[in-house]
XYZ file of C-alpha atoms in Angstrom:
257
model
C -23.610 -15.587 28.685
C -24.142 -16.204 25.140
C -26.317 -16.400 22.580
C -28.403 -19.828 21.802
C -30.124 -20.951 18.814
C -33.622 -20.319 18.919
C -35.599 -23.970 18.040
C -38.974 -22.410 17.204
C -37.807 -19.351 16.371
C -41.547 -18.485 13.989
C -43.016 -16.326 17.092
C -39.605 -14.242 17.007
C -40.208 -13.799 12.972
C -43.794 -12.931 12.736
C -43.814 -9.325 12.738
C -41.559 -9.354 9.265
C -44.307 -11.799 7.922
C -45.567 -9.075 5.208
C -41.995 -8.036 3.865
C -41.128 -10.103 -0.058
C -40.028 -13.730 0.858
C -36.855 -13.317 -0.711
C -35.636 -11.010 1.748
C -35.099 -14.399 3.912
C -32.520 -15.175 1.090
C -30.615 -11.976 1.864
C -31.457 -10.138 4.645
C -34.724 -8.391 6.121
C -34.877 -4.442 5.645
C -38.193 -3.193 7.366
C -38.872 0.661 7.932
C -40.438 2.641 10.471
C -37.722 3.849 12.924
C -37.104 7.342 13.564
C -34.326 7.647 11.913
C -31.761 5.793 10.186
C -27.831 5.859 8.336
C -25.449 3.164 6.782
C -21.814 2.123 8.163
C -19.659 1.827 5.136
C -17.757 -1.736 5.707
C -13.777 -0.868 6.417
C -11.418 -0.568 3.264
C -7.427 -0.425 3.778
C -4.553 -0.171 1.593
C -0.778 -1.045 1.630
C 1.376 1.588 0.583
C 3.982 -1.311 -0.385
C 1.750 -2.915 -2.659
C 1.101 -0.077 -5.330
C 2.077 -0.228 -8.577
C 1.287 -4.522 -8.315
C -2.013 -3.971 -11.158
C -5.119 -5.903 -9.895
C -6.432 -8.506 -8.251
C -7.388 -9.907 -11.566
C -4.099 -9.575 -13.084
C -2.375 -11.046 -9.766
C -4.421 -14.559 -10.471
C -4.162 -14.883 -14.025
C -0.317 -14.851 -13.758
C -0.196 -16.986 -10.895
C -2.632 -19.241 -13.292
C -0.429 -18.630 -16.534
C 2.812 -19.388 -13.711
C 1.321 -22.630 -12.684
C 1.280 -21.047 -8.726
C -2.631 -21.659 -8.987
C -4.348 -24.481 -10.122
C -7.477 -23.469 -12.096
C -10.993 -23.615 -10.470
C -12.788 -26.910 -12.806
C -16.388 -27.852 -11.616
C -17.182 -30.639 -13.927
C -16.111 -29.904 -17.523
C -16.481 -25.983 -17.092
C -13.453 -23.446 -16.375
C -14.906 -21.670 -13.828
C -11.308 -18.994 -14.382
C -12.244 -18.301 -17.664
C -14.812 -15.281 -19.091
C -14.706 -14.193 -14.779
C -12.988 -11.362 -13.059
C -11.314 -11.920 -9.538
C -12.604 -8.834 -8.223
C -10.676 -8.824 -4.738
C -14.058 -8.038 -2.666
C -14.302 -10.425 0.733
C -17.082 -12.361 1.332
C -17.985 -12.358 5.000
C -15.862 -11.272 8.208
C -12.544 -10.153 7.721
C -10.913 -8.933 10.686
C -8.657 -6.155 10.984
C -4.993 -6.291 9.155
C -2.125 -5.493 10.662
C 0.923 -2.737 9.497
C 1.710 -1.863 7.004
C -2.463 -1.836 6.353
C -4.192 1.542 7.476
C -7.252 2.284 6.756
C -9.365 4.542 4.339
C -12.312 5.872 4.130
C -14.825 5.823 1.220
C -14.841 9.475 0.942
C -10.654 9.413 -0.032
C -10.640 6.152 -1.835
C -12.986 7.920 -4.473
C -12.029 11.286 -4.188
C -8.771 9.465 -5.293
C -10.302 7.911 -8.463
C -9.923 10.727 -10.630
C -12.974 12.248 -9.539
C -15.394 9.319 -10.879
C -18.594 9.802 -9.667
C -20.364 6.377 -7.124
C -23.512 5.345 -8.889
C -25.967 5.816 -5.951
C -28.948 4.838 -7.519
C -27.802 1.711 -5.409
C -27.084 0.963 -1.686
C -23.738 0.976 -0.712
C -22.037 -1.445 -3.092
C -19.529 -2.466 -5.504
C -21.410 -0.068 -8.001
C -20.152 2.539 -6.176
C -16.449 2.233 -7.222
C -14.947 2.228 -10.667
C -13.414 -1.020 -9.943
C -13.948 -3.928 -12.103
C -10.808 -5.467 -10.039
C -9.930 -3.795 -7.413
C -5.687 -2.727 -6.973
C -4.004 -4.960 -5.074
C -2.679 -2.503 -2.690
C -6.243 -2.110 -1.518
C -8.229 -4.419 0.540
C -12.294 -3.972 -0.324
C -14.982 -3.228 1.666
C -16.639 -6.789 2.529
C -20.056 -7.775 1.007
C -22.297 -9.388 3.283
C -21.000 -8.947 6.582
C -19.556 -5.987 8.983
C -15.694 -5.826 9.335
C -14.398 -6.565 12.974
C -13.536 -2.657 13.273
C -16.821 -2.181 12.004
C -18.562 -4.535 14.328
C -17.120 -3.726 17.331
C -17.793 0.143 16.769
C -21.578 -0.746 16.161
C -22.081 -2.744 19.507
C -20.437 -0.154 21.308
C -22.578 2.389 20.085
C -25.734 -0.062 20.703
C -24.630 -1.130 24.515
C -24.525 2.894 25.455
C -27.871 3.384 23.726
C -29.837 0.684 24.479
C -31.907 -0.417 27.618
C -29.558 -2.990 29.484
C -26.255 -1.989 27.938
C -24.295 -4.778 27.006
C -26.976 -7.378 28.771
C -29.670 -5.866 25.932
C -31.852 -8.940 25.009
C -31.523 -9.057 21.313
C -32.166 -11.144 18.320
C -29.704 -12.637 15.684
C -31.074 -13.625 12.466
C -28.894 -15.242 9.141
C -30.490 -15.038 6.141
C -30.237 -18.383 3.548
C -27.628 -17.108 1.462
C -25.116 -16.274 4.276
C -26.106 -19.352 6.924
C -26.092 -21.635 3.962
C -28.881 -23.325 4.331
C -32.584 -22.944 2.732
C -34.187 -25.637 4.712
C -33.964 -23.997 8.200
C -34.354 -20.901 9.929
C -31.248 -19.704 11.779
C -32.442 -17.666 14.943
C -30.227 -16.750 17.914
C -31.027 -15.035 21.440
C -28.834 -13.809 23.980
C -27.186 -10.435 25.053
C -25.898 -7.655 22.634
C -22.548 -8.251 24.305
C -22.349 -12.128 23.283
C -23.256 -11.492 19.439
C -19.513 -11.653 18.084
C -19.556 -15.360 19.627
C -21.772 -16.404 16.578
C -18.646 -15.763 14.484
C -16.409 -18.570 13.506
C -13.459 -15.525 13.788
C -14.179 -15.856 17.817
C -15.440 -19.552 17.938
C -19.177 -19.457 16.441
C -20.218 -21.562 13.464
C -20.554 -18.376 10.890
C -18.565 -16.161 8.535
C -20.224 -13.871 8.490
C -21.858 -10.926 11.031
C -25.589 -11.380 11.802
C -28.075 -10.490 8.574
C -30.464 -8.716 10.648
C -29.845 -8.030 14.558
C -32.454 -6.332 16.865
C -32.932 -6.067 20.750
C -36.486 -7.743 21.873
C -38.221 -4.061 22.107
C -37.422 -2.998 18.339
C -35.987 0.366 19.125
C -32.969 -0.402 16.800
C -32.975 -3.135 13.901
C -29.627 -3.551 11.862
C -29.305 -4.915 7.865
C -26.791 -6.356 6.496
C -27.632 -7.663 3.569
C -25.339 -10.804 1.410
C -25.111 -8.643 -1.629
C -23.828 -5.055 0.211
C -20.398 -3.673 1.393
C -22.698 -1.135 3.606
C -24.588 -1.751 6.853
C -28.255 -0.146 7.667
C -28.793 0.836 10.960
C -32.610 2.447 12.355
C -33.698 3.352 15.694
C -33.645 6.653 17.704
C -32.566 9.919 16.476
C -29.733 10.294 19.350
C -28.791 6.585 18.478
C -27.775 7.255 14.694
C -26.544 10.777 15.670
C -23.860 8.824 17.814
C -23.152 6.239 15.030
C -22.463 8.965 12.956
C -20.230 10.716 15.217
C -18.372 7.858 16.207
C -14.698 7.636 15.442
C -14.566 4.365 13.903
C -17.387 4.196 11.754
C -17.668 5.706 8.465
C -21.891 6.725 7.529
C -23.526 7.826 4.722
C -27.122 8.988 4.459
C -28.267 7.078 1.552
C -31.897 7.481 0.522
C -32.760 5.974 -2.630
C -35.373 3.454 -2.950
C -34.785 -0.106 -2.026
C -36.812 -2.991 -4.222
């Protein structure tokens, strides 16, 4: 089984009629569930690469070496007056060793003692990082890792009605699907969702914006601009995201726009 592309998928959208329109741009974050948490998107870090500076510093000598041709989009520069922050865009699956991971929690604790700005959901204004050390690979913005994926849909399959055959819908927002001129709806079972992922042969980078089973006891954001994850539904079903091994949660509860 696997998930299909809805063709008329309005019906499967109407109930988030009311919320702002551009939430369509970025992802859908309705309330109302019982309780709620976000994931924290994976970080990891090579011990061999400390000591290497920045991202940023990494490209500007391979641009001063002639290694990297310069990014020109018509007459403009598009290298100069920007930072190459190091932050992933979409999926990014798992690296190998010498990469282990770390959590949040010790990357900051780490950072001199330097305080997240939390008047924010889990972001890049949470770190001190301008451009990020090369020895670290950043949380992703816009999508779940794979470790951080695969966690999640465990956790849903044991909580949810059918398990793994859980009817549920997929929905990418415009920024992520690329495309403001159609809706991108998907059906299908929990257990077929990391098939839309061009990682494991679907036609996106990224993980679904907004995922929910037909019966709304759960609903999942992810929106483009975050390196965190929301996740609502039943109080046992957060309390066993929280308590699962793979996932790192924090209880953020400031307001959202």
């Amino acid at each position: 089984m696997s998930m299909e592309r809805v063709e008329a998928p309005a019906t499967l959208l109407t109930w988030l009629a009311d919320r702002p329109k551009w939430e369509a741009a970025t992802g859908y974050h309705p309330a109302g569930w019982e309780s709620s948490t976000w994931i924290l998107h994976a970080m990891y870090e090579n011990p061999r690469f400390a000591g290497l500076g920045t991202h940023d510093e990494l490209h500007r000598h391979g641009l001063e070496s002639g290694d990297l041709a310069p990014l020109i989009v018509g007459d403009i520069n598009l290298d100069e007056g920007t930072t190459e922050t190091g932050i992933p865009l979409g999926f990014v699956v798992r690296p190998g060793n010498p990469w282990r991971r770390v959590l949040w929690s010790q990357h900051l604790t780490g950072e001199r003692g330097q305080a997240p700005d939390r008047r924010h959901p889990p972001c890049h204004r949470w770190f001190p990082h301008n451009s990020w050390p090369v020895a670290v690979q950043p949380p992703p913005e816009g999508s779940l890792d794979e470790e951080s994926l695969d966690a999640l849909l465990d956790a849903l399959c044991r909580h949810s009605a059918a398990g793994p055959s859980t009817d549920c819908v997929a929905f990418y927002a415009s920024l992520p699907a690329n495309d403001f001129d159609n809706l991108h709806v998907w059906r299908g079972p929990l257990s077929a969702v990391p098939g839309l992922l061009e990682e494991r042969g679907g036609p996106y980078p990224f993980s679904p914006t907004n995922l929910w089973p037909t019966d709304r006891s759960w609903f999942i954001w992810t929106d483009y601009d975050l390196q965190g994850t929301r996740i609502s539904g039943s109080r046992s079903l957060i309390e066993a995201v929280r308590s699962h091994p793979a996932l790192e949660t924090v209880d953020w509860s400031g307001q959202l726009g």
